[in-house]
PDB file of C-alpha atoms in Angstrom:
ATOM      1  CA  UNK V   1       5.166   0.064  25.171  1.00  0.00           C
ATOM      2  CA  UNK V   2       2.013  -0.189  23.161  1.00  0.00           C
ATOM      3  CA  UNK V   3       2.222   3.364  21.626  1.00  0.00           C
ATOM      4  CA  UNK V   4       6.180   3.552  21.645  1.00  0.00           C
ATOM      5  CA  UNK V   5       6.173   1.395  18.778  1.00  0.00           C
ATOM      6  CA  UNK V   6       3.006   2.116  17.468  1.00  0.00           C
ATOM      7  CA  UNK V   7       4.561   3.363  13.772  1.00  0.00           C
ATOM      8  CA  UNK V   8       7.570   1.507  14.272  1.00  0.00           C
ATOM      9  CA  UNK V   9       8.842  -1.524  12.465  1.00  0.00           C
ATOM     10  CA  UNK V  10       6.688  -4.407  13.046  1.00  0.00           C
ATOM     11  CA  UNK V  11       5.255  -2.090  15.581  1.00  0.00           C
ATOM     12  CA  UNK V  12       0.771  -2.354  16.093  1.00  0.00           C
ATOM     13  CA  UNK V  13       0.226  -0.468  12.544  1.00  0.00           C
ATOM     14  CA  UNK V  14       2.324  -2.924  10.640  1.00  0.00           C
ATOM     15  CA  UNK V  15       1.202  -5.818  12.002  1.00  0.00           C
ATOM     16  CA  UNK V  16      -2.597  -5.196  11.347  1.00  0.00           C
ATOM     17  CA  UNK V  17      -1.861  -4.321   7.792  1.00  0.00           C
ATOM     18  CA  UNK V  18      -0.053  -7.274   7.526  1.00  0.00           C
ATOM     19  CA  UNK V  19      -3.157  -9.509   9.489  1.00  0.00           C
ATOM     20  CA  UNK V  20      -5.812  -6.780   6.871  1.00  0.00           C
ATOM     21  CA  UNK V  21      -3.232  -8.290   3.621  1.00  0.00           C
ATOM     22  CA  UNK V  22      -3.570 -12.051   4.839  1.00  0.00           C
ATOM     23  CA  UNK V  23      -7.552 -11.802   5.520  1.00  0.00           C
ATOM     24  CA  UNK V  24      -8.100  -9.915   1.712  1.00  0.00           C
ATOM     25  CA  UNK V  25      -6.021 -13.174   0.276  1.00  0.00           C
ATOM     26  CA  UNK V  26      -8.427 -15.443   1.672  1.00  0.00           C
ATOM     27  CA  UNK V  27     -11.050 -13.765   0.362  1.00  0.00           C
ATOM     28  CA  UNK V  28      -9.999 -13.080  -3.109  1.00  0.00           C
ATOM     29  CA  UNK V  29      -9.331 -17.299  -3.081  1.00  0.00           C
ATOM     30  CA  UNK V  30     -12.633 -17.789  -2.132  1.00  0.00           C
ATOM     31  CA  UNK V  31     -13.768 -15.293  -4.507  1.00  0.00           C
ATOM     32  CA  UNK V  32     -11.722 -16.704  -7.161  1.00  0.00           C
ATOM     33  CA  UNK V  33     -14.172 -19.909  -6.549  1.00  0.00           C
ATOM     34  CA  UNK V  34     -17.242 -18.020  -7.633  1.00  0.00           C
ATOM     35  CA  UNK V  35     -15.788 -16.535 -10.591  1.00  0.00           C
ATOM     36  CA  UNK V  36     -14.171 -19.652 -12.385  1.00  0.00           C
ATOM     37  CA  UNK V  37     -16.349 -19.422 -15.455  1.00  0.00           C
ATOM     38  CA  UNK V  38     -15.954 -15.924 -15.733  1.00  0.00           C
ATOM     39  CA  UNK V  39     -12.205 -16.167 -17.213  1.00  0.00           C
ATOM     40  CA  UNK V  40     -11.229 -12.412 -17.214  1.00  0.00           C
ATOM     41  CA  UNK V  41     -12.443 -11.941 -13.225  1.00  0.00           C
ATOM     42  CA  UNK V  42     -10.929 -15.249 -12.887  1.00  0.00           C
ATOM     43  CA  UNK V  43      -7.605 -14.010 -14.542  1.00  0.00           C
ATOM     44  CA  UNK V  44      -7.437 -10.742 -12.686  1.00  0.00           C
ATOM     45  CA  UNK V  45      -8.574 -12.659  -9.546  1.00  0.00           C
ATOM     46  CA  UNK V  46      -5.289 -14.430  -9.672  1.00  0.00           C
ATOM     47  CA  UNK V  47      -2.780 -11.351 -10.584  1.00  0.00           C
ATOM     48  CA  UNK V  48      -4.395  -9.567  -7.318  1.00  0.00           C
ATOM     49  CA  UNK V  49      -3.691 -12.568  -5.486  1.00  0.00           C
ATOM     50  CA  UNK V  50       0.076 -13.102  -6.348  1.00  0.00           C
ATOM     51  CA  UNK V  51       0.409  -9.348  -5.905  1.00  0.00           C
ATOM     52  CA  UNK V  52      -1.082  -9.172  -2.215  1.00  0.00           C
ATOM     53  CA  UNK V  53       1.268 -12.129  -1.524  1.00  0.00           C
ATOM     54  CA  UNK V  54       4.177 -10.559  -2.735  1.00  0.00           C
ATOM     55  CA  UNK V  55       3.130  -7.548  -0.712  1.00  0.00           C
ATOM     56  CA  UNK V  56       2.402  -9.439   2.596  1.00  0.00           C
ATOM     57  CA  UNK V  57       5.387 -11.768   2.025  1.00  0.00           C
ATOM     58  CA  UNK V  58       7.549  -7.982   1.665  1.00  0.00           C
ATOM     59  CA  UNK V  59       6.062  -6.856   4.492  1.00  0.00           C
ATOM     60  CA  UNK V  60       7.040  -9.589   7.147  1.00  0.00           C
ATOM     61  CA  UNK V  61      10.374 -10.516   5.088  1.00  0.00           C
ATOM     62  CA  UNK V  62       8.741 -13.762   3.952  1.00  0.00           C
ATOM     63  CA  UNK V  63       8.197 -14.352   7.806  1.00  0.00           C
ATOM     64  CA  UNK V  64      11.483 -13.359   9.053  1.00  0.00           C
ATOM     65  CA  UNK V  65       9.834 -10.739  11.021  1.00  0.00           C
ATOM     66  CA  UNK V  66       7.952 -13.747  12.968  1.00  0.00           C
ATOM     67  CA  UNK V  67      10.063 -16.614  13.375  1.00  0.00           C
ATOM     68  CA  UNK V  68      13.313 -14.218  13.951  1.00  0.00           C
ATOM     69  CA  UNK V  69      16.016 -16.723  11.436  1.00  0.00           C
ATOM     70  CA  UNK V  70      19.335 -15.495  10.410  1.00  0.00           C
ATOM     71  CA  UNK V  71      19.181 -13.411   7.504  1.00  0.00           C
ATOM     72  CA  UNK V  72      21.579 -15.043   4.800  1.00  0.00           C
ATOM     73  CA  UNK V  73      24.759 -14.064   3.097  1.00  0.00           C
ATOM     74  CA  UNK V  74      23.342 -13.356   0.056  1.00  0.00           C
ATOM     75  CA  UNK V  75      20.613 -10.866   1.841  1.00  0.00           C
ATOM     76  CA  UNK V  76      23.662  -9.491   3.824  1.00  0.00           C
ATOM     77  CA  UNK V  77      25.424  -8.264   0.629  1.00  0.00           C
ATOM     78  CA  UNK V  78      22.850  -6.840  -0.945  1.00  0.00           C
ATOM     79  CA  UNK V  79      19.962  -5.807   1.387  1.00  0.00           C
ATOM     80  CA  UNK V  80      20.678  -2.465   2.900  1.00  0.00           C
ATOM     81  CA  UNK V  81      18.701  -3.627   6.252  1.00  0.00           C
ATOM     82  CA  UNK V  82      20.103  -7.188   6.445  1.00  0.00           C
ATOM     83  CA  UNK V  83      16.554  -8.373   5.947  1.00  0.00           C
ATOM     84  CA  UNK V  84      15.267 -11.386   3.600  1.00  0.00           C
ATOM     85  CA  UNK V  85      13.083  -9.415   0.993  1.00  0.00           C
ATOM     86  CA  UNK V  86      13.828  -7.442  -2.283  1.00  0.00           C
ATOM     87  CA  UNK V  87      12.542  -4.099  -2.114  1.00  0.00           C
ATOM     88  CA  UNK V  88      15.009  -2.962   0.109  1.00  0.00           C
ATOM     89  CA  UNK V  89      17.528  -4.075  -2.659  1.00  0.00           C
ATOM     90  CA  UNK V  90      16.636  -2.510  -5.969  1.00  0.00           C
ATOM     91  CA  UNK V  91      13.965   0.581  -6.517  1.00  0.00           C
ATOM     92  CA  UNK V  92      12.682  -2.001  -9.271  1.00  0.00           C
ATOM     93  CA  UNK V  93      11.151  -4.150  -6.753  1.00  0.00           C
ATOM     94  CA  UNK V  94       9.855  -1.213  -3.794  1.00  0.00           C
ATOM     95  CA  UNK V  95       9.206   2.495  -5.136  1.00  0.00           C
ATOM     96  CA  UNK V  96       8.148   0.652  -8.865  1.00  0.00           C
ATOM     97  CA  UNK V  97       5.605  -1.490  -6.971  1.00  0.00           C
ATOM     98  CA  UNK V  98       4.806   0.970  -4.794  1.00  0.00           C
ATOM     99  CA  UNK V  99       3.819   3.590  -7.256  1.00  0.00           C
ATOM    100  CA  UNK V 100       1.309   1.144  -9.501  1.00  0.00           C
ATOM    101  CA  UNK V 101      -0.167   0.592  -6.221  1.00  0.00           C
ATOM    102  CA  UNK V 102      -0.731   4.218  -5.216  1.00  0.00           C
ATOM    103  CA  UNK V 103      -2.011   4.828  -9.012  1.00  0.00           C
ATOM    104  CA  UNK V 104      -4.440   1.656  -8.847  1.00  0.00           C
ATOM    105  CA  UNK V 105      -5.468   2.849  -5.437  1.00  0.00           C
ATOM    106  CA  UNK V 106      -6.046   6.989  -5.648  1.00  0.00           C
ATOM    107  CA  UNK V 107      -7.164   7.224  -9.249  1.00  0.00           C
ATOM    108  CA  UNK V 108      -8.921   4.047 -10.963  1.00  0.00           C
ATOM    109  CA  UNK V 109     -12.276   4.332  -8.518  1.00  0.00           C
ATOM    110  CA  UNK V 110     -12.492   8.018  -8.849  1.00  0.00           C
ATOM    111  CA  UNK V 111     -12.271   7.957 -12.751  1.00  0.00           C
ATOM    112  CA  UNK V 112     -14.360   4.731 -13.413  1.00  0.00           C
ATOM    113  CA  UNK V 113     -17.288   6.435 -11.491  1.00  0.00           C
ATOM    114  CA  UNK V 114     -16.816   9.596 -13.204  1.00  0.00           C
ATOM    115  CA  UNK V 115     -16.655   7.848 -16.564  1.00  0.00           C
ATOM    116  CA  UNK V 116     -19.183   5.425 -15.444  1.00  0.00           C
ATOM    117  CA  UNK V 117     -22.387   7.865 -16.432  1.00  0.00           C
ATOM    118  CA  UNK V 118     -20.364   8.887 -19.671  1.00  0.00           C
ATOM    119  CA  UNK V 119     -19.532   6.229 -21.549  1.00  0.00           C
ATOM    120  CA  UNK V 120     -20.630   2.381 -21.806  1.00  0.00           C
ATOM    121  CA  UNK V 121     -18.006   0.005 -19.137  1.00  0.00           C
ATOM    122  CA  UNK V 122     -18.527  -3.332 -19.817  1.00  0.00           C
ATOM    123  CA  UNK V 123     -19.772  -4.677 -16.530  1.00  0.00           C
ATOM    124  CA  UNK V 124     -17.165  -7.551 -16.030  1.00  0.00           C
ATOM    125  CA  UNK V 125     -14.350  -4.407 -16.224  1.00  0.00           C
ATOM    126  CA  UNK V 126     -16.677  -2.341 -14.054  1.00  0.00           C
ATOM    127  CA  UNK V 127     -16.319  -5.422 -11.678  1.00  0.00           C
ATOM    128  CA  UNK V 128     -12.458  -4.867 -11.248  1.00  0.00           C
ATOM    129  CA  UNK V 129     -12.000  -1.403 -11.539  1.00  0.00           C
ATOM    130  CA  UNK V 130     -14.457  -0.726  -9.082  1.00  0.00           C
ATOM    131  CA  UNK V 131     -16.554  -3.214  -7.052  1.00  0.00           C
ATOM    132  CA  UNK V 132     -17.570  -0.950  -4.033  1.00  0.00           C
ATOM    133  CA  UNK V 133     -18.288   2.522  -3.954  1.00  0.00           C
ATOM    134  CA  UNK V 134     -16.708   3.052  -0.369  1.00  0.00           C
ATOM    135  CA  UNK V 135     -13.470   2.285  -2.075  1.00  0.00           C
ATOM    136  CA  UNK V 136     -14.013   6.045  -3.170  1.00  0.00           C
ATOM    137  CA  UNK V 137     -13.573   7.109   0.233  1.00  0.00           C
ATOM    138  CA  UNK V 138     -10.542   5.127   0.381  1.00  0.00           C
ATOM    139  CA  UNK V 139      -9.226   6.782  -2.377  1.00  0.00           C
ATOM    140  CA  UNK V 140      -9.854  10.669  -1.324  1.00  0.00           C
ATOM    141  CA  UNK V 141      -7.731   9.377   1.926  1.00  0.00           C
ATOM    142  CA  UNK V 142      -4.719   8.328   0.427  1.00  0.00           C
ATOM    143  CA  UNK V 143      -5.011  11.129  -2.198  1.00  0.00           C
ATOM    144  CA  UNK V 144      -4.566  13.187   1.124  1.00  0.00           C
ATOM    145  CA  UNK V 145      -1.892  12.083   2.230  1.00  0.00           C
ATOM    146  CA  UNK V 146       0.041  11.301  -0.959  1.00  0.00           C
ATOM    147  CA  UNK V 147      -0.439  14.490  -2.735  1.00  0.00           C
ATOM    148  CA  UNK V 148       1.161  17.027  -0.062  1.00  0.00           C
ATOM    149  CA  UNK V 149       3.983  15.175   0.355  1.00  0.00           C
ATOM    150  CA  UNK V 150       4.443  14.317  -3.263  1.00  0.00           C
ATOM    151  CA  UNK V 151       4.322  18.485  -4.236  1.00  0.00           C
ATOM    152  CA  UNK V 152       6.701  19.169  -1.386  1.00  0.00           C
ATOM    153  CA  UNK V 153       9.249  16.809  -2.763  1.00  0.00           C
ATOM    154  CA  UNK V 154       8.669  18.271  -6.450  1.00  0.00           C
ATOM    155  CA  UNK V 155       9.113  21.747  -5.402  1.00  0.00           C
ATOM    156  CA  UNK V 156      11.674  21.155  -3.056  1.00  0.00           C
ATOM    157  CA  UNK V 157       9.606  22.865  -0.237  1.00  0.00           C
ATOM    158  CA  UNK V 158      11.428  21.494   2.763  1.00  0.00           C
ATOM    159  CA  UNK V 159      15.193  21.905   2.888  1.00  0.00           C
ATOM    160  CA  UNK V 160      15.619  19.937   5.713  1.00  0.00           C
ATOM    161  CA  UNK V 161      15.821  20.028   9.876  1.00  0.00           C
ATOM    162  CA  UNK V 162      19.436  21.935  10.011  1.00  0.00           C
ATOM    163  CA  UNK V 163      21.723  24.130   7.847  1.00  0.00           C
ATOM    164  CA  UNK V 164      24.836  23.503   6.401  1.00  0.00           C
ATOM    165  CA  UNK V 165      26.583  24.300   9.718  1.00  0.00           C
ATOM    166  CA  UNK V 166      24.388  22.161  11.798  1.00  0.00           C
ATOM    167  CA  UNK V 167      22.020  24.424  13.393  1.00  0.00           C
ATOM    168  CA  UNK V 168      18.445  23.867  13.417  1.00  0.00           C
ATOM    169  CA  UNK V 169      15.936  25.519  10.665  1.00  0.00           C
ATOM    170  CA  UNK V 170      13.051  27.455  11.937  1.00  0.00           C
ATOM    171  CA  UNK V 171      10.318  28.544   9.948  1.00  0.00           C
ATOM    172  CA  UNK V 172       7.995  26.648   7.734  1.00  0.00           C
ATOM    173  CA  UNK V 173       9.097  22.456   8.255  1.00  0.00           C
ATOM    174  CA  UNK V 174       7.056  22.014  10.871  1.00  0.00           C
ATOM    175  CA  UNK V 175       4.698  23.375   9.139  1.00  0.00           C
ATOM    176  CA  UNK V 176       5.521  21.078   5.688  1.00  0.00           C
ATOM    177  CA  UNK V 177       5.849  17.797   7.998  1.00  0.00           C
ATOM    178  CA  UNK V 178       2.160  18.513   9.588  1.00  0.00           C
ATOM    179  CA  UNK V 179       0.307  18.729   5.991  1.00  0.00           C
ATOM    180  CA  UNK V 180       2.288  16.136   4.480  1.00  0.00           C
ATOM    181  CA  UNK V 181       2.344  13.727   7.394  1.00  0.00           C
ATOM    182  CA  UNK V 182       5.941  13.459   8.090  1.00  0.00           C
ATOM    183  CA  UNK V 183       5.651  13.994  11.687  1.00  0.00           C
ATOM    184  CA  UNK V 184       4.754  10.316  11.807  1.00  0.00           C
ATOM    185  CA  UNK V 185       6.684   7.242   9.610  1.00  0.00           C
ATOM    186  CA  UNK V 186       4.069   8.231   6.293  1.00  0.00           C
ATOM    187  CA  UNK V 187       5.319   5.216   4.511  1.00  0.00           C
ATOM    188  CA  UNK V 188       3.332   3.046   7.336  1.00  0.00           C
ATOM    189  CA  UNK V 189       0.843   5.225   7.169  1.00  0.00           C
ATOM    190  CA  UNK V 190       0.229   4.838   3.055  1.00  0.00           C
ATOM    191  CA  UNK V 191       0.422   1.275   3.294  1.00  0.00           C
ATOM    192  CA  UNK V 192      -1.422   0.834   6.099  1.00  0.00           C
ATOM    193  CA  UNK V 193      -4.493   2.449   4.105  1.00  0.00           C
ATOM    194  CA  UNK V 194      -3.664   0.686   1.111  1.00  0.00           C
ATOM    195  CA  UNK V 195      -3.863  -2.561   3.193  1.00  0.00           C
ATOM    196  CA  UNK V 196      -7.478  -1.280   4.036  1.00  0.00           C
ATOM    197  CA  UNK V 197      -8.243  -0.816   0.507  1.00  0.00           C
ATOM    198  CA  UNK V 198      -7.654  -4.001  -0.256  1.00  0.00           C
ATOM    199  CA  UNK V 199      -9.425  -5.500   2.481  1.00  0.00           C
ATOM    200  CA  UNK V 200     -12.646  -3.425   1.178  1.00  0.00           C
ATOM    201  CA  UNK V 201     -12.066  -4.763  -2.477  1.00  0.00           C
ATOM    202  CA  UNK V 202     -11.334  -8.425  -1.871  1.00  0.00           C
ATOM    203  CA  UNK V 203     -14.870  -8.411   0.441  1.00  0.00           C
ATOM    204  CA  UNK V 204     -16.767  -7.339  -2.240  1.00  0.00           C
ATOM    205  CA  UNK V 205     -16.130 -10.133  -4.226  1.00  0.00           C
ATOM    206  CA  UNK V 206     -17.110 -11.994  -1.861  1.00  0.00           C
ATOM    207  CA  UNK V 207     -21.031 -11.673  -3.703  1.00  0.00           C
ATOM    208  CA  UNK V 208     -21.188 -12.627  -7.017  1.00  0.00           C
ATOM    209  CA  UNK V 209     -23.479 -10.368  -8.875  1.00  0.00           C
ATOM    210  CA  UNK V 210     -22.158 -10.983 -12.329  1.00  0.00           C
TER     211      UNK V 210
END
């Protein structure tokens, strides 16, 4: 049972990167503490905080996922899995979202600390863009994973399990699913490791150095 629903909805990998989301908001409002007198940490303190709600709250349908209520009428029109959050009902609130995240996540550590030797960063920006150099490692991850599939997509490398007709493709998608990381639910996967990126930042504010 365990590993049947290991990738699966609300299976083991969502639910720790929803408990990894809940523990980094804790510690970004304790961090915000520390930081009140610094007003642009302070500020961006905040945004990260309503953001990792919004994420969490996503995530579990605002707690539907736990306490198992009725999802409304409104939800039923409009949500195309009957479940009470928005990014199943517009692109603006899931793949928009979802793309500053991967952006924020793969590329702003890996360009602040090759800037970071080249030109003067103020040290309270340096502070937010990147607070731990293990986030780095992070990074390279989910640049990993999100690159394959990302060129596969653009180039229209894999056409798909079956033809036209209905008979199954051989060839090269098994081959395209194993370097992308389709062989496993990759969206649960991405935010999974985004969920430990977060976790990383948020505990590194737990110091204040600044």
């Amino acid at each position: 049972i365990f590993f049947s629903n290991f990738w699966e909805e609300n299976g083991f990998v969502e639910n720790m990167q929803s408990l990894f989301l809940l523990i980094s908001i804790i510690l970004l409002l304790k961090a915000r503490k520390n930081f009140l007198q610094n007003k642009l940490i302070s500020f961006f303190l905040t945004i990260k905080i309503l953001a990792l709600i919004y994420f969490l709250g996503e995530e579990i349908s605002w707690g539907q996922h736990f306490f198992k209520w009725d999802t409304t009428q409104w939800f039923k029109i409009h949500n195309n899995q009957d479940e009470t959050n928005l990014h199943n009902i517009s692109n603006l609130f899931d793949q928009l979202p979802r793309g500053l995240v991967a952006i924020w996540c793969t590329l702003v550590v890996p360009v602040t600390l090759f800037l970071i030797n080249r030109i003067k960063i103020n040290k309270n920006i340096l502070k937010i863009l990147c607070p731990d150099k293990k986030l780095l490692t992070i990074s390279i991850i989910l640049l990993i994973i999100i690159v394959p599939d990302l060129l596969i997509d653009k180039f229209n490398l894999h056409p798909g399990w079956t033809n036209l007709d209905g008979s199954r493709l051989n060839g090269y998608q098994y081959f395209y699913d194993m370097i992308s990381f389709n062989f496993i639910r990759l969206s649960e996967l991405q935010e999974f490791v985004f969920a430990c990126y977060f976790l990383i930042y948020s505990n590194s504010f737990k110091i204040k150095d600044i």
